[in-house]
PDB file of C-alpha atoms in Angstrom:
ATOM      1  CA  MET A   1     196.878 124.787  20.905  1.00 63.00           C
ATOM      2  CA  ASP A   2     194.821 124.529  17.853  1.00 80.00           C
ATOM      3  CA  SER A   3     195.493 125.683  14.554  1.00 93.00           C
ATOM      4  CA  ILE A   4     192.821 127.201  12.084  1.00 95.00           C
ATOM      5  CA  GLU A   5     193.527 124.272  10.171  1.00 95.00           C
ATOM      6  CA  LYS A   6     192.737 121.553  12.982  1.00 96.00           C
ATOM      7  CA  ILE A   7     189.546 123.840  13.937  1.00 97.00           C
ATOM      8  CA  ARG A   8     188.573 122.745  10.734  1.00 97.00           C
ATOM      9  CA  ASP A   9     189.129 119.354  10.534  1.00 97.00           C
ATOM     10  CA  LYS A  10     187.009 119.236  13.508  1.00 97.00           C
ATOM     11  CA  ASP A  11     184.370 121.070  11.758  1.00 98.00           C
ATOM     12  CA  ASP A  12     184.651 118.797   8.768  1.00 97.00           C
ATOM     13  CA  SER A  13     184.236 115.574  10.646  1.00 97.00           C
ATOM     14  CA  ILE A  14     181.363 116.653  12.440  1.00 98.00           C
ATOM     15  CA  PHE A  15     179.737 117.744   9.253  1.00 97.00           C
ATOM     16  CA  ARG A  16     180.114 114.941   7.695  1.00 97.00           C
ATOM     17  CA  VAL A  17     177.642 113.427  10.447  1.00 97.00           C
ATOM     18  CA  VAL A  18     175.356 116.660   9.963  1.00 97.00           C
ATOM     19  CA  GLU A  19     175.019 115.749   6.204  1.00 97.00           C
ATOM     20  CA  GLU A  20     174.162 112.343   7.136  1.00 96.00           C
ATOM     21  CA  ILE A  21     171.320 113.056   9.320  1.00 96.00           C
ATOM     22  CA  MET A  22     170.346 116.212   7.795  1.00 96.00           C
ATOM     23  CA  PRO A  23     167.271 114.972   5.387  1.00 95.00           C
ATOM     24  CA  ALA A  24     165.209 113.714   8.576  1.00 94.00           C
ATOM     25  CA  ALA A  25     165.521 117.906   9.458  1.00 94.00           C
ATOM     26  CA  TYR A  26     163.990 119.167   6.239  1.00 93.00           C
ATOM     27  CA  GLY A  27     160.980 117.471   6.781  1.00 90.00           C
ATOM     28  CA  LEU A  28     160.121 119.691   9.860  1.00 92.00           C
ATOM     29  CA  PRO A  29     158.015 122.341   7.928  1.00 90.00           C
ATOM     30  CA  GLU A  30     155.773 119.389   7.206  1.00 91.00           C
ATOM     31  CA  ILE A  31     154.619 118.661  10.578  1.00 93.00           C
ATOM     32  CA  GLU A  32     152.007 121.109  10.535  1.00 94.00           C
ATOM     33  CA  ARG A  33     151.925 121.831  14.382  1.00 96.00           C
ATOM     34  CA  TYR A  34     155.165 123.094  14.133  1.00 97.00           C
ATOM     35  CA  LYS A  35     155.219 124.223  10.958  1.00 97.00           C
ATOM     36  CA  SER A  36     156.926 128.096  11.505  1.00 98.00           C
ATOM     37  CA  THR A  37     159.048 126.852  14.095  1.00 98.00           C
ATOM     38  CA  GLY A  38     160.254 123.934  12.270  1.00 97.00           C
ATOM     39  CA  THR A  39     161.096 126.910   8.989  1.00 97.00           C
ATOM     40  CA  VAL A  40     162.432 129.453  11.383  1.00 98.00           C
ATOM     41  CA  MET A  41     165.181 126.464  13.008  1.00 97.00           C
ATOM     42  CA  LEU A  42     166.296 125.281   9.372  1.00 97.00           C
ATOM     43  CA  SER A  43     166.614 128.736   8.688  1.00 98.00           C
ATOM     44  CA  PHE A  44     168.692 129.755  11.282  1.00 98.00           C
ATOM     45  CA  PHE A  45     170.935 125.915  10.618  1.00 97.00           C
ATOM     46  CA  THR A  46     171.842 127.853   7.295  1.00 97.00           C
ATOM     47  CA  ARG A  47     172.770 131.418   8.407  1.00 98.00           C
ATOM     48  CA  LEU A  48     174.869 130.007  11.345  1.00 98.00           C
ATOM     49  CA  GLY A  49     176.470 127.647   8.679  1.00 98.00           C
ATOM     50  CA  PHE A  50     177.341 130.674   6.300  1.00 98.00           C
ATOM     51  CA  LEU A  51     178.999 132.864   9.393  1.00 98.00           C
ATOM     52  CA  LYS A  52     180.788 130.061  10.876  1.00 98.00           C
ATOM     53  CA  THR A  53     181.908 129.616   7.529  1.00 98.00           C
ATOM     54  CA  GLY A  54     182.914 133.180   7.284  1.00 98.00           C
ATOM     55  CA  ILE A  55     184.190 132.797  10.599  1.00 98.00           C
ATOM     56  CA  LEU A  56     186.535 130.315   9.703  1.00 98.00           C
ATOM     57  CA  ASP A  57     187.590 131.839   6.112  1.00 98.00           C
ATOM     58  CA  VAL A  58     188.144 135.485   8.008  1.00 97.00           C
ATOM     59  CA  ALA A  59     190.283 133.843  10.797  1.00 97.00           C
ATOM     60  CA  GLU A  60     193.099 132.328   8.082  1.00 96.00           C
ATOM     61  CA  THR A  61     193.434 136.222   6.707  1.00 95.00           C
ATOM     62  CA  GLY A  62     194.382 137.315  10.235  1.00 94.00           C
ATOM     63  CA  ASN A  63     191.482 140.528   9.549  1.00 96.00           C
ATOM     64  CA  ILE A  64     190.838 140.850  13.225  1.00 96.00           C
ATOM     65  CA  TYR A  65     188.379 143.540  12.663  1.00 97.00           C
ATOM     66  CA  SER A  66     186.125 141.766  10.231  1.00 97.00           C
ATOM     67  CA  PHE A  67     186.310 138.866  12.157  1.00 97.00           C
ATOM     68  CA  ASN A  68     184.499 140.161  15.288  1.00 97.00           C
ATOM     69  CA  VAL A  69     181.745 141.678  13.552  1.00 97.00           C
ATOM     70  CA  LEU A  70     181.261 138.227  12.159  1.00 98.00           C
ATOM     71  CA  PHE A  71     181.318 136.740  15.404  1.00 97.00           C
ATOM     72  CA  ARG A  72     179.117 139.423  16.644  1.00 96.00           C
ATOM     73  CA  SER A  73     176.453 138.726  14.362  1.00 97.00           C
ATOM     74  CA  PHE A  74     176.774 134.885  14.769  1.00 97.00           C
ATOM     75  CA  LEU A  75     176.145 135.704  18.536  1.00 96.00           C
ATOM     76  CA  GLU A  76     172.934 137.640  17.992  1.00 95.00           C
ATOM     77  CA  HIS A  77     171.595 134.578  15.373  1.00 97.00           C
ATOM     78  CA  VAL A  78     172.595 131.973  17.996  1.00 96.00           C
ATOM     79  CA  LEU A  79     170.767 133.853  21.516  1.00 95.00           C
ATOM     80  CA  LYS A  80     167.829 134.119  18.810  1.00 97.00           C
ATOM     81  CA  VAL A  81     167.153 130.719  17.737  1.00 97.00           C
ATOM     82  CA  ASN A  82     167.930 130.023  21.198  1.00 95.00           C
ATOM     83  CA  TYR A  83     165.220 131.374  22.720  1.00 96.00           C
ATOM     84  CA  ILE A  84     162.804 130.123  20.111  1.00 98.00           C
ATOM     85  CA  PHE A  85     164.070 126.790  20.603  1.00 97.00           C
ATOM     86  CA  MET A  86     163.855 126.992  23.932  1.00 95.00           C
ATOM     87  CA  ARG A  87     160.228 128.738  24.024  1.00 97.00           C
ATOM     88  CA  TRP A  88     159.363 125.793  22.231  1.00 97.00           C
ATOM     89  CA  VAL A  89     160.935 123.475  24.512  1.00 96.00           C
ATOM     90  CA  VAL A  90     158.489 124.967  27.221  1.00 96.00           C
ATOM     91  CA  GLU A  91     155.452 126.019  25.143  1.00 96.00           C
ATOM     92  CA  GLN A  92     155.266 123.062  23.143  1.00 96.00           C
ATOM     93  CA  ASN A  93     153.340 124.853  20.439  1.00 97.00           C
ATOM     94  CA  ASP A  94     154.425 126.598  17.020  1.00 98.00           C
ATOM     95  CA  ILE A  95     154.095 130.454  18.463  1.00 98.00           C
ATOM     96  CA  PRO A  96     158.080 130.930  18.674  1.00 98.00           C
ATOM     97  CA  GLY A  97     158.192 130.421  15.132  1.00 98.00           C
ATOM     98  CA  GLN A  98     154.868 132.594  14.238  1.00 98.00           C
ATOM     99  CA  GLU A  99     156.070 135.392  16.393  1.00 98.00           C
ATOM    100  CA  TYR A 100     159.992 135.930  14.806  1.00 98.00           C
ATOM    101  CA  LEU A 101     158.096 135.210  11.155  1.00 98.00           C
ATOM    102  CA  SER A 102     155.490 137.607  12.070  1.00 97.00           C
ATOM    103  CA  LEU A 103     158.228 140.603  11.970  1.00 97.00           C
ATOM    104  CA  LYS A 104     158.847 140.723   8.504  1.00 96.00           C
ATOM    105  CA  PRO A 105     156.132 143.891   7.991  1.00 96.00           C
ATOM    106  CA  LEU A 106     158.400 145.778  10.595  1.00 95.00           C
ATOM    107  CA  GLU A 107     161.231 145.798   8.322  1.00 95.00           C
ATOM    108  CA  ASP A 108     159.133 146.561   5.828  1.00 94.00           C
ATOM    109  CA  LEU A 109     158.317 149.440   7.263  1.00 93.00           C
ATOM    110  CA  GLU A 110     161.536 150.722   8.196  1.00 93.00           C
ATOM    111  CA  TYR A 111     162.776 150.157   4.596  1.00 93.00           C
ATOM    112  CA  PHE A 112     159.345 152.277   3.463  1.00 90.00           C
ATOM    113  CA  LYS A 113     160.618 154.873   6.245  1.00 92.00           C
ATOM    114  CA  ALA A 114     164.284 155.202   4.889  1.00 88.00           C
ATOM    115  CA  TRP A 115     162.803 155.855   1.589  1.00 85.00           C
ATOM    116  CA  LYS A 116     160.783 158.587   3.241  1.00 84.00           C
ATOM    117  CA  TRP A 117     163.413 159.778   5.203  1.00 87.00           C
ATOM    118  CA  ILE A 118     165.566 160.233   1.268  1.00 85.00           C
ATOM    119  CA  ALA A 119     162.762 161.900  -0.316  1.00 82.00           C
ATOM    120  CA  ASP A 120     162.214 164.902   2.572  1.00 80.00           C
ATOM    121  CA  LYS A 121     165.902 165.399   2.195  1.00 78.00           C
ATOM    122  CA  SER A 122     165.568 165.916  -1.762  1.00 78.00           C
ATOM    123  CA  LYS A 123     162.483 167.890  -1.163  1.00 72.00           C
ATOM    124  CA  ASP A 124     160.925 165.294  -3.160  1.00 73.00           C
ATOM    125  CA  ASN A 125     157.226 163.719  -2.224  1.00 75.00           C
ATOM    126  CA  MET A 126     156.355 160.134  -1.576  1.00 73.00           C
ATOM    127  CA  GLU A 127     153.087 159.299  -3.255  1.00 73.00           C
ATOM    128  CA  LYS A 128     152.342 157.309  -0.089  1.00 79.00           C
ATOM    129  CA  PHE A 129     153.291 157.252   3.711  1.00 85.00           C
ATOM    130  CA  PRO A 130     155.211 154.856   4.618  1.00 87.00           C
ATOM    131  CA  LYS A 131     152.442 153.308   6.590  1.00 89.00           C
ATOM    132  CA  GLU A 132     150.072 153.169   3.257  1.00 88.00           C
ATOM    133  CA  LEU A 133     153.047 151.468   1.669  1.00 89.00           C
ATOM    134  CA  LEU A 134     152.967 148.750   4.403  1.00 91.00           C
ATOM    135  CA  LYS A 135     148.833 148.472   3.871  1.00 91.00           C
ATOM    136  CA  GLY A 136     149.402 147.912   0.411  1.00 91.00           C
ATOM    137  CA  LEU A 137     151.785 144.949   1.168  1.00 91.00           C
ATOM    138  CA  TYR A 138     149.785 143.448   4.312  1.00 94.00           C
ATOM    139  CA  PRO A 139     145.860 144.938   3.796  1.00 93.00           C
ATOM    140  CA  SER A 140     144.425 143.297   6.775  1.00 93.00           C
ATOM    141  CA  LEU A 141     147.618 145.324   9.223  1.00 92.00           C
ATOM    142  CA  ASP A 142     145.812 147.793  10.857  1.00 93.00           C
ATOM    143  CA  LYS A 143     147.019 150.223  13.850  1.00 91.00           C
ATOM    144  CA  GLN A 144     146.115 147.639  16.694  1.00 94.00           C
ATOM    145  CA  LYS A 145     147.877 144.935  14.875  1.00 95.00           C
ATOM    146  CA  LEU A 146     151.078 146.587  14.028  1.00 94.00           C
ATOM    147  CA  LYS A 147     151.245 147.522  18.058  1.00 95.00           C
ATOM    148  CA  ALA A 148     150.684 144.026  18.726  1.00 97.00           C
ATOM    149  CA  LEU A 149     153.952 143.553  16.312  1.00 96.00           C
ATOM    150  CA  GLU A 150     156.160 146.098  18.247  1.00 96.00           C
ATOM    151  CA  GLU A 151     155.234 144.413  21.266  1.00 97.00           C
ATOM    152  CA  ILE A 152     156.295 141.275  19.986  1.00 97.00           C
ATOM    153  CA  GLN A 153     159.495 142.499  18.275  1.00 96.00           C
ATOM    154  CA  ALA A 154     160.911 143.503  21.897  1.00 96.00           C
ATOM    155  CA  LYS A 155     160.709 139.742  22.421  1.00 96.00           C
ATOM    156  CA  PHE A 156     163.576 139.484  20.234  1.00 96.00           C
ATOM    157  CA  ARG A 157     165.689 142.875  21.524  1.00 93.00           C
ATOM    158  CA  TYR A 158     168.961 141.958  23.278  1.00 89.00           C
ATOM    159  CA  ARG A 159     168.116 142.347  27.092  1.00 89.00           C
ATOM    160  CA  GLN A 160     164.458 140.318  26.568  1.00 93.00           C
ATOM    161  CA  LEU A 161     166.500 137.661  24.656  1.00 93.00           C
ATOM    162  CA  ILE A 162     169.190 137.390  27.503  1.00 90.00           C
ATOM    163  CA  GLN A 163     166.713 137.896  30.586  1.00 89.00           C
ATOM    164  CA  ALA A 164     164.163 135.271  28.861  1.00 92.00           C
ATOM    165  CA  ILE A 165     166.754 132.768  27.984  1.00 91.00           C
ATOM    166  CA  ASN A 166     168.078 133.184  31.577  1.00 87.00           C
ATOM    167  CA  ALA A 167     164.844 132.528  33.786  1.00 88.00           C
ATOM    168  CA  MET A 168     164.409 129.309  31.322  1.00 88.00           C
ATOM    169  CA  LEU A 169     167.679 127.865  32.033  1.00 83.00           C
ATOM    170  CA  GLY A 170     167.391 128.822  35.282  1.00 76.00           C
ATOM    171  CA  GLU A 171     169.165 132.078  36.870  1.00 61.00           C
ATOM    172  CA  SER A 172     171.983 130.526  39.339  1.00 56.00           C
ATOM    173  CA  ASP A 173     173.356 127.923  36.618  1.00 58.00           C
ATOM    174  CA  ILE A 174     176.316 128.546  35.189  1.00 56.00           C
ATOM    175  CA  ASN A 175     175.002 128.406  31.039  1.00 64.00           C
ATOM    176  CA  PHE A 176     176.320 129.468  27.304  1.00 69.00           C
ATOM    177  CA  LEU A 177     174.922 132.666  28.156  1.00 78.00           C
ATOM    178  CA  HIS A 178     178.514 133.276  30.308  1.00 76.00           C
ATOM    179  CA  LYS A 179     180.490 132.937  27.113  1.00 73.00           C
ATOM    180  CA  ILE A 180     177.988 135.462  25.194  1.00 81.00           C
ATOM    181  CA  VAL A 181     176.819 137.922  26.986  1.00 80.00           C
ATOM    182  CA  PRO A 182     180.549 139.733  27.511  1.00 80.00           C
ATOM    183  CA  ASN A 183     181.378 139.163  24.079  1.00 83.00           C
ATOM    184  CA  TYR A 184     178.256 140.458  23.058  1.00 86.00           C
ATOM    185  CA  SER A 185     178.506 143.328  24.789  1.00 84.00           C
ATOM    186  CA  GLN A 186     182.618 144.112  24.286  1.00 86.00           C
ATOM    187  CA  LEU A 187     181.829 143.491  20.551  1.00 92.00           C
ATOM    188  CA  SER A 188     178.885 145.512  19.778  1.00 92.00           C
ATOM    189  CA  SER A 189     181.428 148.379  18.969  1.00 92.00           C
ATOM    190  CA  PHE A 190     182.695 146.631  16.095  1.00 93.00           C
ATOM    191  CA  MET A 191     179.227 146.175  14.715  1.00 91.00           C
ATOM    192  CA  HIS A 192     178.116 149.604  15.267  1.00 91.00           C
ATOM    193  CA  GLY A 193     181.740 151.759  14.990  1.00 93.00           C
ATOM    194  CA  GLY A 194     182.111 152.587  18.391  1.00 93.00           C
ATOM    195  CA  PRO A 195     185.467 154.063  19.549  1.00 94.00           C
ATOM    196  CA  LYS A 196     186.239 150.817  22.308  1.00 91.00           C
ATOM    197  CA  ALA A 197     186.785 148.911  19.232  1.00 94.00           C
ATOM    198  CA  ASP A 198     190.389 150.569  19.046  1.00 93.00           C
ATOM    199  CA  ASP A 199     191.082 150.023  22.803  1.00 92.00           C
ATOM    200  CA  PHE A 200     190.225 145.893  21.757  1.00 91.00           C
ATOM    201  CA  MET A 201     192.440 146.340  18.823  1.00 92.00           C
ATOM    202  CA  GLN A 202     195.184 147.557  20.333  1.00 92.00           C
ATOM    203  CA  GLU A 203     195.269 144.962  23.063  1.00 89.00           C
ATOM    204  CA  TYR A 204     195.631 142.323  19.975  1.00 91.00           C
ATOM    205  CA  ILE A 205     198.437 144.230  17.757  1.00 90.00           C
ATOM    206  CA  SER A 206     200.614 141.495  19.077  1.00 91.00           C
ATOM    207  CA  GLU A 207     200.404 138.731  16.340  1.00 91.00           C
ATOM    208  CA  LYS A 208     201.065 136.079  18.808  1.00 93.00           C
ATOM    209  CA  ASN A 209     198.127 137.387  21.121  1.00 93.00           C
ATOM    210  CA  ARG A 210     195.850 138.202  17.811  1.00 94.00           C
ATOM    211  CA  GLU A 211     196.534 134.401  16.483  1.00 95.00           C
ATOM    212  CA  LYS A 212     195.844 133.406  19.844  1.00 95.00           C
ATOM    213  CA  TYR A 213     192.155 134.814  20.175  1.00 96.00           C
ATOM    214  CA  LEU A 214     191.368 133.802  16.573  1.00 97.00           C
ATOM    215  CA  ILE A 215     191.837 130.438  16.861  1.00 97.00           C
ATOM    216  CA  GLU A 216     190.147 129.914  20.338  1.00 95.00           C
ATOM    217  CA  THR A 217     187.222 132.580  18.922  1.00 96.00           C
ATOM    218  CA  SER A 218     187.324 130.148  15.589  1.00 97.00           C
ATOM    219  CA  ASP A 219     186.924 127.141  18.066  1.00 96.00           C
ATOM    220  CA  LEU A 220     183.876 128.824  20.399  1.00 95.00           C
ATOM    221  CA  THR A 221     182.164 129.259  17.020  1.00 96.00           C
ATOM    222  CA  VAL A 222     182.396 125.692  15.650  1.00 97.00           C
ATOM    223  CA  MET A 223     181.105 124.754  19.066  1.00 95.00           C
ATOM    224  CA  MET A 224     178.322 126.686  19.248  1.00 95.00           C
ATOM    225  CA  PHE A 225     177.307 126.237  15.815  1.00 97.00           C
ATOM    226  CA  TYR A 226     176.981 122.408  15.877  1.00 97.00           C
ATOM    227  CA  SER A 227     175.257 123.254  19.663  1.00 95.00           C
ATOM    228  CA  SER A 228     172.683 124.822  17.569  1.00 96.00           C
ATOM    229  CA  VAL A 229     172.569 121.529  14.934  1.00 97.00           C
ATOM    230  CA  ARG A 230     171.610 119.782  17.943  1.00 96.00           C
ATOM    231  CA  TRP A 231     168.765 121.724  19.165  1.00 96.00           C
ATOM    232  CA  LEU A 232     167.123 121.235  16.478  1.00 96.00           C
ATOM    233  CA  PHE A 233     167.569 117.570  16.366  1.00 97.00           C
ATOM    234  CA  LEU A 234     166.421 117.713  19.897  1.00 97.00           C
ATOM    235  CA  MET A 235     163.530 119.254  18.794  1.00 97.00           C
ATOM    236  CA  LEU A 236     162.597 116.366  16.075  1.00 96.00           C
ATOM    237  CA  ALA A 237     163.338 113.710  18.926  1.00 96.00           C
ATOM    238  CA  GLY A 238     160.758 115.976  21.136  1.00 95.00           C
ATOM    239  CA  ILE A 239     158.477 115.652  18.525  1.00 95.00           C
ATOM    240  CA  ASP A 240     158.863 111.633  17.602  1.00 93.00           C
ATOM    241  CA  ASN A 241     161.429 109.239  19.373  1.00 94.00           C
ATOM    242  CA  GLN A 242     162.277 107.825  15.382  1.00 94.00           C
ATOM    243  CA  TYR A 243     164.555 110.526  15.880  1.00 95.00           C
ATOM    244  CA  ASN A 244     166.517 109.505  18.923  1.00 97.00           C
ATOM    245  CA  SER A 245     169.459 108.023  16.729  1.00 96.00           C
ATOM    246  CA  HIS A 246     169.852 111.033  14.699  1.00 97.00           C
ATOM    247  CA  LEU A 247     170.472 112.942  17.961  1.00 97.00           C
ATOM    248  CA  ALA A 248     172.641 110.141  19.900  1.00 97.00           C
ATOM    249  CA  LYS A 249     174.423 110.091  16.480  1.00 97.00           C
ATOM    250  CA  ILE A 250     175.418 114.262  16.259  1.00 97.00           C
ATOM    251  CA  HIS A 251     175.985 114.237  20.060  1.00 96.00           C
ATOM    252  CA  GLU A 252     178.437 111.716  20.106  1.00 97.00           C
ATOM    253  CA  GLU A 253     180.412 113.380  17.271  1.00 97.00           C
ATOM    254  CA  ILE A 254     180.562 116.373  19.187  1.00 97.00           C
ATOM    255  CA  LYS A 255     181.470 114.862  22.206  1.00 96.00           C
ATOM    256  CA  LYS A 256     184.646 113.719  20.756  1.00 95.00           C
ATOM    257  CA  TYR A 257     185.877 117.114  20.233  1.00 94.00           C
ATOM    258  CA  TYR A 258     183.744 119.493  22.937  1.00 92.00           C
TER     259      TYR A 258
END
């Protein structure tokens, strides 16, 4: 069995190749016809990289609870970026990224609603209702557009993501979802403070079992992170075959370890 140190060695080795070829990917948002999707793919590369590093750091401390919170968040990020990438493969347009980015107003609305709740509980008055505040930020956002955004948001919920990805991959195929789905469901208890987390913690109370779990899951994290990097370069190569050599480099380096 590997150690966290050996997993870091794998990570460092593959990342050296990523650093070498990554400048090519930074030009994705400059490709006008895929500007939004390119921007989103790069954003997820950065976010997943931070989460991957955090997971390895926490694994070294043996803090399995924090580890599982991070890993559950990592899995959700992987699902979303995979969905966006696969839709791009199928649709060959910028709509996947545009839809994802269009959801910012709904996040702002939830923030305004939270302040409205505080104001109501403290018997204070907000000068404007949440939707009025939202209108101030997004003047063109009317009731019809808001409803359309809510329909887009539904596509990015867990079950819808799973169904959409499975449909694109093929229902009968063994794919990466068979690794993610059970873990995602089990780890939701850690993310949301559910009671099942106690059962999980009890299962790994033994130091030997806990260490085995942390090492195997850290290795899975590194593998999935570089799978997402490969999606980024598959997109580039799909746009222009001059990037085939970049894709080949990352693919060959990943193959050494996974």
